[in-house]
Amino acid sequence: MPAFIQRRLTLLFLACAGLMLSGAAHAVDLELGVMRKAIFKVRVISQESDYRQPWNQQPVRSSSGTGFYIGAAGILTNAHVVAQGKFISVLKDGDDKPVSARVRYIAHDCDLALLEVQDKNYFKDVKPLSLGDMPEVRDTVYTVGYPTGGEQLSITQGVVSRISYRRYVHTGADSHLLIQVDSAINHGNSGGPVLKGRQVIGVAFQTQTSAENTGYIIPTPVVERFLKDIADKKYDGHPPQGFWDAEGVLENAATRSFHGLKPGEGGVKISKIAASSPLKGYVEAGDVILAIDGQAIGSDGKVQMYAERLDFRVVYDLKQVGETVQLDLLRKGQRSTIRVPLRAQAPEYDSGKSYQLRPRFLVYAGLVFTVLQRDYLELWGRNWTVEAPLTLRYAHVFAPLIAAFQDRRDVIVLADRLPHAINTFAGSYTDEILLSVNGEEVRSLEDLASKLDSNQEDFLLFRFWERDIPLVLRQAAAKEADSHILKRYNIPSARWFGSKADDGATANWEEVKP
Amino acid sequence: MRTLWFRNLILLLIAGNLGLASSAWAKNLEDQVLRVYSYVQRPDYDSPWSARATERLVHMGVVVDAEHILVAAYAVTWAQHYEVEKIGDNRRYPLELVFVDPSVNLALLRFDKDRPDGLKALPIGGDMAVGQSINLYQGLEGESLVSNSLRIREVEVRSVFLTGYLLPQYVLEQRRTGYGWFEPLIQNQKLVGAAIAQSGSSVYALPARLIQRFLDDVRKAPYEGFVSLGMSLVPLLSPDLRSWAKAEQTRDGVWIHSIQDTSPFAGKVKDGDILLEFDGIPVSARGSYQHPKWGRISVMERLSEKRPGQKLQLKLLRRGETLTVEAELQRVDPGKQRIPSAIGEDPIYMIFGGLILQELSQGLLESWGPQWRKRAPLPYTFHEAYHAEATQGGRGRYVVLQRVLPLEFNKGYHELEDFFVSTINGQPVHNIEDAAKAFNQEEAIKSGFARILLQPGDFEIILSYAGLDQTDVALQQRYAVPATARFWKRTGSP
């Protein structure tokens, strides 16, 4: 089954830790001692944009999670705990005074964030927790945190039941190494340390709603990759993939013989490579990757790692952007070893939730254009995978495979129409994907803006994907109406293109003079 | 006061008389409207060589002459056996199918040997006007025909259940559910329509003229059937779009788009042409015209009066120039759609090494249940909605890998299901015959490997030709696939 299908399925069974409330946790008597002081309750006021009218914000929400001090870097917690945070405070165990905090780095793809606090001397008496190695299956571990909003530090005992490469639900689009434990992780536990002995083996972050007592934790290799990534004071993320493998097909005798595999040899067969993929130009569809960084890949697509058999993508995924990966290839009977720098080669559709300060948008003549992304599809509620319009769902799932969307930064969608006489008949184009203006392809919102600004023709002709009838406006009338519409509907700014660095982390503190 | 009392008495007497007359007539109606049972065996799309359990459908039938009974096409689709009984008489008589046209959702059945006594043909009436009342009769359970007096709210051109063909239909207000399964509409003891669909509080009925046309057509075989334009019309309301299209001189005319290759007007009409006149009738911006009895109605209503072989003239406006085009109309053939309607045809499939390849059909889609638009795989529903246009010759289909019957032979591919098959051995596949031919490719057979490319995602299956025969035997033994199932067999010279 190709990876993109599988990914969609997994999503249905997972839910954010923040939603999970049940589970029979048994408290245990782990002697935390001074370690208690390094574990904080994190309280957050957050606010999300309104994706239909992107200049507006939804009501504020308040939530809480856990974080722990790891030394000079600050307090480590989950990205989902502080995402779109407007005001963040942390509270030390046994303390009565919360201290204001802000996000130093946030990594939505691996659901991690680092916080710093206003009070410079706050960590004076705090001994940082140290990161340990990967645990083994059946190891006993302790999840520590402030579940379901309680004020008291709670400790839950569990056993490591599985180590695997799975979907992280925070963005919904990224998979990384994770550890499954048999203790419940509840709302508020998120971001808390999971301890084996005196060492942190991971960060509690999500759970499975379809099974009881299943918690997931982010293991230390992912945490350490994050810390290394930000060493240059900039978060680049996990290396992009953009390739699909035909999982398991090398178990077939005929297929093995066709590709010329030797007995005992395994590997993964690549079926498709997107233009954006680092592998583009290095690996071709139909190639078999026999080994990654010298590690032989089995016919199940797995490598031996951390005393387990894990998806070969773990090796790739734990690298930094710009590092190289070494691949042993088998192409038409020829074997070779190549080194591939892990860097995206073209813009690509991001199918993950963005958590930006506000979505990119452009209002012109009462037409509200924004970018298609998971956040937008969530306008159709929890069941958006079946409730959202068919074209949008299909575009979202298959964007890398749809010819019309290649080499584009944005898939642009008409989010709304602000009614005015000049756009009376534009309403039926809402939720359609914009392809071109006056015959010229539109590759990004910036591109759309410059096309609209420079247009001198009598008509503006918008063509939408899978829609035969164009939307036509009179250019001069549209231009004239533009500012009236903004005024009438009280729109503070007609354009917001954001920045590549926008990670939505705007929480900060003010210096208050007594 | 006295006069008022007297008038009421007279009214009561009249009403009483009417009541008597109508109940006597209702008794009479039992010789004209019968209860028909059909025993339907739908294909099992999951195992396309077999059929699902038999279902019994109960519906109404109308006696149209001494020998024939008119029913809905849906009631005979995949039916293996039919029986009929008079309401209030439990003797059943077998029937046989004479003819079915799924486009108009009508079918004609004939008595096999015996028939009930006293049958009378129900005469067919004329067109009803909007606002008129009719009686709808239903007698599914119990011993009598139940009558409902309903008013015709409007007449609209609407797609017909089964094939989606567009026909004018009466819209009747009825809040209770359970209608639209072929209940006769009667006025003045004549059949004026037949209910064929219900949605919310509306019941939709075929007007008598379409029933008459179907019957005339069947009687004077060969059956001519209905015609199709092979294009879509959308309202041209935006004045800006109108001036861009250089059609400012008029406020009428409807936008033409999605002209299919199979359209009689293919090559003559272009996407974005504006239809000004249809067969000499001016067309509004919403694609309608004023019908003398039915009011504003889509001009497609006129198409239901056209016959194959007749010429149709369209007056068009193209970039400011008017032009007239003419074409000879052809019969609409629901069997030639890219994703064919579920009109009683068996699934078209083939088994290769345990892979079940099947042509995508409405029947296969509906195997995901009534909510198939949400439940069926996204690539299927997307292509059904946006890329289901018919092709020239009518055999352009989507071949899909429906699922795999797991064996050692196809190990590694056991989990695959619901993909489009784009090529086999490098050859494009547009139907099952293409697939069979592509597997038969000499070069591929010599190489020993069959290669099947799936979409979306270019997923490639590679299987061996050696061992296929043993695989087919294993499928019969383990999965009880009958030997008569369509296994791929090598044809031609070795």
Short mmCIF file of C-alpha atoms in Angstrom, two decimals, chain B residues 85-378:
data_model
loop_
_atom_site.label_atom_id
_atom_site.label_comp_id
_atom_site.label_asym_id
_atom_site.label_seq_id
_atom_site.Cartn_x
_atom_site.Cartn_y
_atom_site.Cartn_z
CA GLU B 85 -51.69 -10.48 -8.26
CA LYS B 86 -54.91 -8.52 -8.18
CA ILE B 87 -55.39 -6.46 -5.06
CA GLY B 88 -57.65 -8.45 -2.74
CA ASP B 89 -57.03 -11.70 -4.58
CA ASN B 90 -54.10 -13.79 -3.46
CA ARG B 91 -53.63 -15.85 -6.63
CA ARG B 92 -50.33 -15.12 -8.33
CA TYR B 93 -49.53 -15.29 -12.01
CA PRO B 94 -46.03 -15.44 -13.48
CA LEU B 95 -44.87 -12.75 -15.89
CA GLU B 96 -42.06 -12.40 -18.37
CA LEU B 97 -40.09 -9.36 -19.43
CA VAL B 98 -40.85 -7.86 -22.85
CA PHE B 99 -38.77 -4.71 -22.88
CA VAL B 100 -36.98 -2.30 -20.58
CA ASP B 101 -35.63 1.23 -21.13
CA PRO B 102 -33.69 2.38 -18.07
CA SER B 103 -33.38 5.93 -19.46
CA VAL B 104 -37.08 6.54 -18.91
CA ASN B 105 -37.25 4.04 -16.02
CA LEU B 106 -40.04 2.00 -17.64
CA ALA B 107 -40.42 -1.68 -18.47
CA LEU B 108 -43.13 -3.83 -19.98
CA LEU B 109 -44.03 -7.30 -18.69
CA ARG B 110 -46.31 -9.90 -20.29
CA PHE B 111 -48.40 -12.69 -18.77
CA ASP B 112 -46.75 -16.03 -19.17
CA LYS B 113 -49.75 -18.38 -19.53
CA ASP B 114 -52.59 -17.64 -17.13
CA ARG B 115 -53.96 -14.28 -16.21
CA PRO B 116 -56.54 -13.05 -13.72
CA ASP B 117 -60.09 -12.59 -14.89
CA GLY B 118 -61.63 -9.27 -15.71
CA LEU B 119 -58.50 -7.28 -16.41
CA LYS B 120 -59.06 -3.93 -18.09
CA ALA B 121 -56.56 -1.63 -19.69
CA LEU B 122 -56.15 1.70 -17.92
CA PRO B 123 -56.41 4.34 -20.62
CA ILE B 124 -53.61 6.85 -20.84
CA GLY B 125 -54.52 10.49 -20.37
CA GLY B 126 -53.00 13.77 -21.47
CA ASP B 127 -50.77 16.41 -19.97
CA MET B 128 -51.68 17.91 -16.63
CA ALA B 129 -51.19 21.56 -15.82
CA VAL B 130 -49.43 23.00 -12.80
CA GLY B 131 -51.95 23.37 -9.95
CA GLN B 132 -54.18 20.48 -11.02
CA SER B 133 -54.94 17.67 -8.59
CA ILE B 134 -54.47 14.00 -9.29
CA ASN B 135 -54.85 10.80 -7.32
CA LEU B 136 -51.86 8.68 -6.55
CA TYR B 137 -52.62 5.01 -5.84
CA GLN B 138 -50.58 2.62 -3.79
CA GLY B 139 -51.43 -0.91 -2.73
CA LEU B 140 -48.28 -2.51 -1.44
CA GLU B 141 -49.70 -4.09 1.69
CA GLY B 142 -53.25 -4.89 2.68
CA GLU B 143 -56.24 -5.53 0.54
CA SER B 144 -57.05 -2.21 -1.00
CA LEU B 145 -55.60 0.49 -3.15
CA VAL B 146 -54.98 3.57 -1.08
CA SER B 147 -55.58 6.85 -2.81
CA ASN B 148 -53.83 10.15 -2.11
CA SER B 149 -55.05 13.35 -3.66
CA LEU B 150 -52.03 15.45 -4.57
CA ARG B 151 -51.52 18.71 -6.39
CA ILE B 152 -48.96 19.28 -9.12
CA ARG B 153 -46.73 21.96 -7.65
CA GLU B 154 -44.48 22.39 -10.67
CA VAL B 155 -42.95 20.55 -13.57
CA GLU B 156 -39.19 20.33 -13.78
CA VAL B 157 -36.59 18.58 -15.87
CA ARG B 158 -34.83 16.22 -13.55
CA SER B 159 -32.53 13.27 -13.78
CA VAL B 160 -34.16 9.87 -13.71
CA PHE B 161 -33.11 7.30 -11.14
CA LEU B 162 -30.90 4.53 -12.59
CA THR B 163 -29.22 6.40 -15.46
CA GLY B 164 -29.43 10.12 -14.64
CA TYR B 165 -31.14 10.83 -17.98
CA LEU B 166 -32.97 14.20 -17.93
CA LEU B 167 -36.75 14.14 -18.37
CA PRO B 168 -39.62 16.46 -17.41
CA GLN B 169 -41.35 15.32 -14.24
CA TYR B 170 -44.34 16.45 -12.23
CA VAL B 171 -43.45 17.58 -8.73
CA LEU B 172 -46.09 16.62 -6.16
CA GLU B 173 -46.22 17.61 -2.51
CA GLN B 174 -46.23 14.55 -0.22
CA ARG B 175 -44.79 14.66 3.28
CA ARG B 176 -45.14 10.98 4.07
CA THR B 177 -42.29 8.83 2.82
CA GLY B 178 -42.52 5.55 0.93
CA TYR B 179 -43.58 6.90 -2.45
CA GLY B 180 -41.83 7.17 -5.76
CA TRP B 181 -41.72 3.42 -6.40
CA PHE B 182 -44.01 3.51 -9.42
CA GLU B 183 -47.41 4.52 -8.12
CA PRO B 184 -49.90 5.36 -10.88
CA LEU B 185 -51.27 8.93 -11.03
CA ILE B 186 -54.89 8.90 -12.08
CA GLN B 187 -57.33 11.60 -13.06
CA ASN B 188 -60.77 11.08 -14.64
CA GLN B 189 -60.12 7.34 -14.71
CA LYS B 190 -57.06 7.77 -16.89
CA LEU B 191 -53.37 7.22 -16.23
CA VAL B 192 -51.78 10.68 -16.26
CA GLY B 193 -48.41 9.82 -14.79
CA ALA B 194 -46.33 7.46 -12.67
CA ALA B 195 -44.38 8.40 -9.55
CA ILE B 196 -40.73 7.36 -9.91
CA ALA B 197 -38.86 9.20 -7.16
CA GLN B 198 -39.27 10.92 -3.82
CA SER B 199 -36.95 13.39 -2.15
CA GLY B 200 -37.93 15.13 1.05
CA SER B 201 -41.55 16.17 0.72
CA SER B 202 -41.58 16.01 -3.08
CA VAL B 203 -42.70 13.07 -5.18
CA TYR B 204 -41.59 13.11 -8.81
CA ALA B 205 -43.68 11.55 -11.56
CA LEU B 206 -43.26 10.84 -15.25
CA PRO B 207 -45.96 12.58 -17.34
CA ALA B 208 -48.30 10.36 -19.34
CA ARG B 209 -46.83 11.54 -22.64
CA LEU B 210 -43.54 9.79 -21.84
CA ILE B 211 -45.39 6.62 -20.87
CA GLN B 212 -47.40 6.79 -24.09
CA ARG B 213 -44.26 7.32 -26.12
CA PHE B 214 -42.54 4.34 -24.48
CA LEU B 215 -45.53 2.08 -25.16
CA ASP B 216 -45.94 3.24 -28.78
CA ASP B 217 -42.27 2.71 -29.32
CA VAL B 218 -42.24 -0.81 -27.88
CA ARG B 219 -45.33 -1.79 -29.90
CA LYS B 220 -43.95 -0.66 -33.22
CA ALA B 221 -40.51 -2.24 -32.78
CA PRO B 222 -37.67 -1.63 -33.27
CA TYR B 223 -37.61 0.55 -30.19
CA GLU B 224 -36.22 4.00 -30.97
CA GLY B 225 -35.70 5.37 -27.51
CA PHE B 226 -34.61 8.79 -26.32
CA VAL B 227 -31.85 11.09 -27.48
CA SER B 228 -29.04 13.01 -25.83
CA LEU B 229 -27.39 16.36 -26.49
CA GLY B 230 -24.07 15.25 -25.00
CA MET B 231 -23.38 18.66 -23.48
CA SER B 232 -24.27 20.63 -20.39
CA LEU B 233 -26.04 23.97 -20.07
CA VAL B 234 -25.41 26.39 -17.20
CA PRO B 235 -27.16 29.68 -16.53
CA LEU B 236 -25.44 32.71 -17.99
CA LEU B 237 -26.40 35.26 -15.38
CA SER B 238 -23.25 37.30 -14.91
CA PRO B 239 -23.37 40.42 -17.11
CA ASP B 240 -19.56 40.57 -16.96
CA LEU B 241 -19.20 37.04 -18.29
CA ARG B 242 -21.78 37.96 -20.93
CA SER B 243 -19.87 41.00 -22.12
CA TRP B 244 -16.57 39.12 -22.06
CA ALA B 245 -18.24 36.51 -24.26
CA LYS B 246 -19.45 39.36 -26.55
CA ALA B 247 -23.09 38.48 -25.91
CA GLU B 248 -24.21 41.85 -24.61
CA GLN B 249 -26.78 42.36 -27.35
CA THR B 250 -29.16 39.96 -25.60
CA ARG B 251 -30.10 39.02 -22.07
CA ASP B 252 -31.07 35.55 -23.17
CA GLY B 253 -29.12 32.45 -24.06
CA VAL B 254 -27.53 29.82 -21.87
CA TRP B 255 -23.84 28.85 -21.54
CA ILE B 256 -22.78 25.55 -23.12
CA HIS B 257 -19.96 23.49 -21.68
CA SER B 258 -18.64 19.94 -21.26
CA ILE B 259 -19.36 18.84 -24.82
CA GLN B 260 -18.69 15.13 -24.93
CA ASP B 261 -16.89 13.34 -27.75
CA THR B 262 -20.04 11.32 -28.27
CA SER B 263 -22.29 14.36 -28.69
CA PRO B 264 -23.97 14.68 -32.10
CA PHE B 265 -22.79 18.29 -31.92
CA ALA B 266 -19.14 17.42 -31.20
CA GLY B 267 -16.99 19.56 -33.46
CA LYS B 268 -19.94 21.85 -34.22
CA VAL B 269 -20.53 23.43 -30.82
CA LYS B 270 -17.67 24.81 -28.72
CA ASP B 271 -17.27 25.14 -24.99
CA GLY B 272 -18.49 28.65 -24.11
CA ASP B 273 -20.93 28.98 -27.01
CA ILE B 274 -24.20 30.56 -26.00
CA LEU B 275 -27.37 28.71 -26.93
CA LEU B 276 -29.93 31.25 -28.20
CA GLU B 277 -32.49 28.97 -29.80
CA PHE B 278 -33.24 25.31 -29.43
CA ASP B 279 -35.20 23.89 -32.35
CA GLY B 280 -36.48 27.39 -33.10
CA ILE B 281 -37.47 28.12 -29.51
CA PRO B 282 -35.74 31.08 -27.81
CA VAL B 283 -33.82 30.01 -24.70
CA SER B 284 -33.51 32.19 -21.59
CA ALA B 285 -30.31 32.89 -19.67
CA ARG B 286 -31.27 30.07 -17.32
CA GLY B 287 -31.86 27.68 -20.19
CA SER B 288 -35.63 27.71 -19.97
CA TYR B 289 -38.63 28.51 -22.14
CA GLN B 290 -42.34 29.05 -21.50
CA HIS B 291 -44.29 25.79 -21.82
CA PRO B 292 -48.04 26.31 -22.42
CA LYS B 293 -49.11 24.00 -19.58
CA TRP B 294 -46.04 23.61 -17.45
CA GLY B 295 -44.77 27.17 -17.27
CA ARG B 296 -41.07 27.99 -17.22
CA ILE B 297 -39.15 24.79 -17.79
CA SER B 298 -35.69 23.80 -18.99
CA VAL B 299 -35.43 23.66 -22.74
CA MET B 300 -34.16 20.10 -22.28
CA GLU B 301 -37.86 19.28 -21.93
CA ARG B 302 -38.06 19.68 -25.72
CA LEU B 303 -35.37 17.05 -26.14
CA SER B 304 -37.63 14.40 -24.59
CA GLU B 305 -39.92 14.89 -27.62
CA LYS B 306 -37.14 14.22 -30.12
CA ARG B 307 -36.39 10.88 -31.69
CA PRO B 308 -33.19 9.28 -32.95
CA GLY B 309 -32.56 10.16 -36.58
CA GLN B 310 -34.36 13.51 -36.32
CA LYS B 311 -32.40 16.66 -37.00
CA LEU B 312 -32.04 19.33 -34.36
CA GLN B 313 -31.07 22.93 -35.01
CA LEU B 314 -29.29 25.06 -32.44
CA LYS B 315 -28.79 28.78 -32.87
CA LEU B 316 -25.60 29.83 -31.15
CA LEU B 317 -23.77 33.00 -30.27
CA ARG B 318 -20.00 32.65 -30.51
CA ARG B 319 -17.78 35.67 -29.74
CA GLY B 320 -20.52 38.03 -30.96
CA GLU B 321 -21.38 36.08 -34.12
CA THR B 322 -24.57 34.10 -34.44
CA LEU B 323 -24.50 30.78 -36.20
CA THR B 324 -26.84 27.86 -36.66
CA VAL B 325 -25.70 24.29 -36.38
CA GLU B 326 -27.61 21.13 -37.09
CA ALA B 327 -27.02 17.52 -36.20
CA GLU B 328 -28.79 14.22 -36.42
CA LEU B 329 -29.76 12.98 -32.98
CA GLN B 330 -28.72 9.58 -31.71
CA ARG B 331 -30.22 7.28 -29.14
CA VAL B 332 -28.92 7.72 -25.63
CA ASP B 333 -27.27 4.51 -24.52
CA PRO B 334 -26.68 4.26 -20.77
CA GLY B 335 -24.53 1.17 -21.39
CA LYS B 336 -21.95 3.36 -23.10
CA GLN B 337 -21.15 5.68 -20.20
CA ARG B 338 -17.59 5.69 -18.92
CA ILE B 339 -18.89 4.60 -15.54
CA PRO B 340 -22.03 2.71 -16.61
CA SER B 341 -25.25 2.90 -14.62
CA ALA B 342 -26.46 -0.06 -12.60
CA ILE B 343 -29.01 -1.18 -15.17
CA GLY B 344 -28.88 -4.93 -14.88
CA GLU B 345 -25.55 -5.70 -16.48
CA ASP B 346 -23.17 -8.05 -14.78
CA PRO B 347 -19.84 -6.70 -13.57
CA ILE B 348 -17.15 -6.88 -16.25
CA TYR B 349 -14.07 -8.40 -14.66
CA MET B 350 -11.10 -10.65 -15.17
CA ILE B 351 -8.87 -12.59 -12.80
CA PHE B 352 -5.13 -12.58 -13.37
CA GLY B 353 -3.03 -14.46 -10.86
CA GLY B 354 -5.57 -13.76 -8.11
CA LEU B 355 -5.85 -10.04 -8.96
CA ILE B 356 -9.47 -9.13 -9.60
CA LEU B 357 -9.59 -6.48 -12.31
CA GLN B 358 -12.97 -4.92 -12.87
CA GLU B 359 -14.46 -2.11 -14.92
CA LEU B 360 -15.56 0.69 -12.60
CA SER B 361 -19.34 0.93 -12.65
CA GLN B 362 -22.10 2.65 -10.74
CA GLY B 363 -22.91 -0.78 -9.31
CA LEU B 364 -19.39 -1.16 -7.91
CA LEU B 365 -19.57 2.36 -6.42
CA GLU B 366 -22.92 1.62 -4.83
CA SER B 367 -21.42 -1.43 -3.15
CA TRP B 368 -20.16 1.11 -0.56
CA GLY B 369 -23.81 1.63 0.38
CA PRO B 370 -26.18 4.57 0.04
CA GLN B 371 -23.43 6.86 1.42
CA TRP B 372 -21.00 5.77 -1.31
CA ARG B 373 -20.17 9.35 -2.24
CA LYS B 374 -18.55 9.65 1.17
CA ARG B 375 -17.39 6.10 1.68
CA ALA B 376 -16.02 4.93 -1.65
CA PRO B 377 -12.30 5.59 -2.29
CA LEU B 378 -11.58 9.26 -3.01
#
